[in-house]
Amino acid sequence: MSSHSLSFSGSSAFKGFITTICSDAPVTFVLGAGVSIEAGLPSWESLLEQLALPILRDRNSSGLYELICAEEPEPTRRAEMILEKRSEQTALDSLHNITAALYKTKLNKGGALLSSLAKLLLKLNKRVKVITTNYDDCLEYALREAGKLEATDIKVFGIDDFDAWSSCDGIGILHIHGLIPRGDSLWGSVMPVILTEGQYIEYGARVQDIIRRQAECSHCIFVGSSLTDANTTHPLSSGYRAGDIKQAFALMVPSERSAFELTEKRMAQGIPDDQIPEVDDLVDAYFDFRLKHINNVYRTSVIRLKSYSQVTQCIQEAIVALNNPSGYMDDDPKNSSRYGFRLGRIMRYIYNRFDIKDGGIAPGNGASVAVSDALENLLTEIIKPKLDSLYSQNLEAYRKSMREKIKVTRVPKEKLAEPYESENFGLHLWLRVFEDGRNAPFEVFLVGSSSYSRRDGNIMTQCSPISWRSVYASARSVYSGSFELLSPSRNVNNLDRPWNMYMAVPIAISERDLFSASSEGRVIVGALVLQTSKYDMLPGEEFDCGFHSILSLISSSGSESEQLNDLGNLLSECGADLVKTFNSRDSAK
């Protein structure tokens, strides 16, 4: 595959998607669980696991959940059995139990994908209809934020309200499986909530009718959906056979997990390496077959994307194209605002400023020292003061840990600060690999580190494919499009390594950020990584201020930590500012 999947020459599906968006044709966005996960919402499987937690903790029900999973592979039937068991354990109704599982942690502010979707939907205005299978209200909040709207401007509908939704002139969201709002939501519940097998069967025909009618009158665009629900796929296939539906599109990222697990299983069985296909080859073979099936059976063109960050990028490309259709359709590499051309111009500019050679060869001589100095200044002047502030906000956790360590009720202030002051931090800058005029590998490489003494040959030749399987937090963050925390396994023979926990954030910039240009469309060019000498907390561990990092403390509550989100946002801003302002030639003067 090429280095990116968002090109007209490499993907006819992407070209068709952009052409449709820029036309006057009506479109219906059908949104699945994938659009809400970035906000901290559970996937379908995770939701069932959360619902099942009281069963797992019940000594009288030991092993029951595992047997339910083994005997009932169909998720909707499993959900039915879990809810029935929960009803035996508590007087609370199923809706209460589902709400508690859905909003178990405090939600993030939505994430890049929801924000981009909201902006695109608002720009499409009356041309667009929105259907979601999600139970949450994250899209509503994203629309309210993007459009500076009142809650009353965003109307929510259930499966019984199709006619009202269809005739709605404003922004209307059809929750075909129901809406379960968070406790302080600006929107009320929308019934019925469809979760179990019986409910899917009861309402299945009506869901199918809605999908069929929208597919006939508009171009359906599926985002965050795996297209495995028969209530979605059947009306598409039957409508295609009858010749009644319009061309649909789906934004999809191939899953590597099943292929990876299959490869691991075969290796454990002792099968010779030369008889085990590569994970990437397995993924390509399966997804190519599935892509053809979806297109041939459902009349749905799949835009195959290489990472989840590219799902967001694809939505952002639609916004760029709508802002200037002729500029996006332009084939001139110097003037076109298309993704591949913009990415090339941006990377060439950055490589020139950092004195980087094509192919991702890190800067040498004076330029490498300048990069290290810039990262050191960034760490000292901006990042470290933020970490100091986080330490002050979490003094009580440090105080509690110190009391237990030194067995006193009152810890002197200077003694209290010792564990945090002994924690070392560093910054690494990674950039996308780029080769002018060629399809570069989908990889990132290390450009420089904040501490020049650590810039040995091993560190400065680091490069990684952009993948969730990467051992580098930088590659994972570029893959996901959001910040990533990574902790290497604790090897007792290697506890003297300098860095033991990493926080990476993607760096996204536009041509307008770098030089005088009209295009505002941002692209991810790399990642900034904050690393620490101390460790993450393992499940079941209590915070030990002498061993655990402050990053582990603020991340221990998962998506509930606003402190973690604030630090991530600061790192993202710092990374973008560094890439925008750095010039190796300035340091040579």
PDB file of C-alpha atoms in Angstrom, residues 306-311 430-432 442-444 465-468 472-485 503-508 523-528:
ATOM      1  CA  LYS A 306      -4.203   2.599   7.449  1.00  0.00           C
ATOM      2  CA  SER A 307      -4.854   3.991  10.924  1.00  0.00           C
ATOM      3  CA  TYR A 308      -7.640   5.376  13.097  1.00  0.00           C
ATOM      4  CA  SER A 309      -6.100   8.833  12.817  1.00  0.00           C
ATOM      5  CA  GLN A 310      -6.789   8.622   9.079  1.00  0.00           C
ATOM      6  CA  VAL A 311     -10.513   8.187   9.783  1.00  0.00           C
ATOM      7  CA  TRP A 430       9.490  11.978  16.076  1.00  0.00           C
ATOM      8  CA  LEU A 431       8.473  12.813  12.495  1.00  0.00           C
ATOM      9  CA  ARG A 432       6.827  10.983   9.620  1.00  0.00           C
ATOM     10  CA  PHE A 442       4.100   4.465   6.762  1.00  0.00           C
ATOM     11  CA  GLU A 443       6.614   5.052   9.553  1.00  0.00           C
ATOM     12  CA  VAL A 444       7.972   7.540  12.068  1.00  0.00           C
ATOM     13  CA  PRO A 465       5.942   1.411  11.483  1.00  0.00           C
ATOM     14  CA  ILE A 466       2.840   3.365  12.472  1.00  0.00           C
ATOM     15  CA  SER A 467       0.834   0.631  14.179  1.00  0.00           C
ATOM     16  CA  TRP A 468      -0.961  -0.234  17.406  1.00  0.00           C
ATOM     17  CA  TYR A 472       7.074   3.004  20.528  1.00  0.00           C
ATOM     18  CA  ALA A 473       4.449   5.310  22.004  1.00  0.00           C
ATOM     19  CA  SER A 474       5.138   7.795  19.195  1.00  0.00           C
ATOM     20  CA  ALA A 475       4.023   5.350  16.480  1.00  0.00           C
ATOM     21  CA  ARG A 476       0.944   4.372  18.482  1.00  0.00           C
ATOM     22  CA  SER A 477      -0.153   7.973  18.954  1.00  0.00           C
ATOM     23  CA  VAL A 478       0.187   8.736  15.232  1.00  0.00           C
ATOM     24  CA  TYR A 479      -1.823   5.559  14.564  1.00  0.00           C
ATOM     25  CA  SER A 480      -4.643   6.423  16.981  1.00  0.00           C
ATOM     26  CA  GLY A 481      -4.608  10.183  16.467  1.00  0.00           C
ATOM     27  CA  SER A 482      -4.717  10.779  20.239  1.00  0.00           C
ATOM     28  CA  PHE A 483      -2.322  10.670  23.166  1.00  0.00           C
ATOM     29  CA  GLU A 484      -0.931   7.284  24.158  1.00  0.00           C
ATOM     30  CA  LEU A 485       0.590   6.044  27.398  1.00  0.00           C
ATOM     31  CA  MET A 503       3.302   9.752  27.022  1.00  0.00           C
ATOM     32  CA  ALA A 504       3.080  10.527  23.292  1.00  0.00           C
ATOM     33  CA  VAL A 505       0.864  13.025  21.478  1.00  0.00           C
ATOM     34  CA  PRO A 506       0.455  13.430  17.706  1.00  0.00           C
ATOM     35  CA  ILE A 507       1.583  16.692  16.109  1.00  0.00           C
ATOM     36  CA  ALA A 508      -0.889  18.128  13.585  1.00  0.00           C
ATOM     37  CA  VAL A 523      -2.091  16.751   8.734  1.00  0.00           C
ATOM     38  CA  ILE A 524      -0.308  14.650  11.363  1.00  0.00           C
ATOM     39  CA  VAL A 525       3.438  15.051  10.824  1.00  0.00           C
ATOM     40  CA  GLY A 526       4.819  13.238  13.860  1.00  0.00           C
ATOM     41  CA  ALA A 527       4.672  12.979  17.643  1.00  0.00           C
ATOM     42  CA  LEU A 528       6.134  14.565  20.763  1.00  0.00           C
TER      43      LEU A 528
END
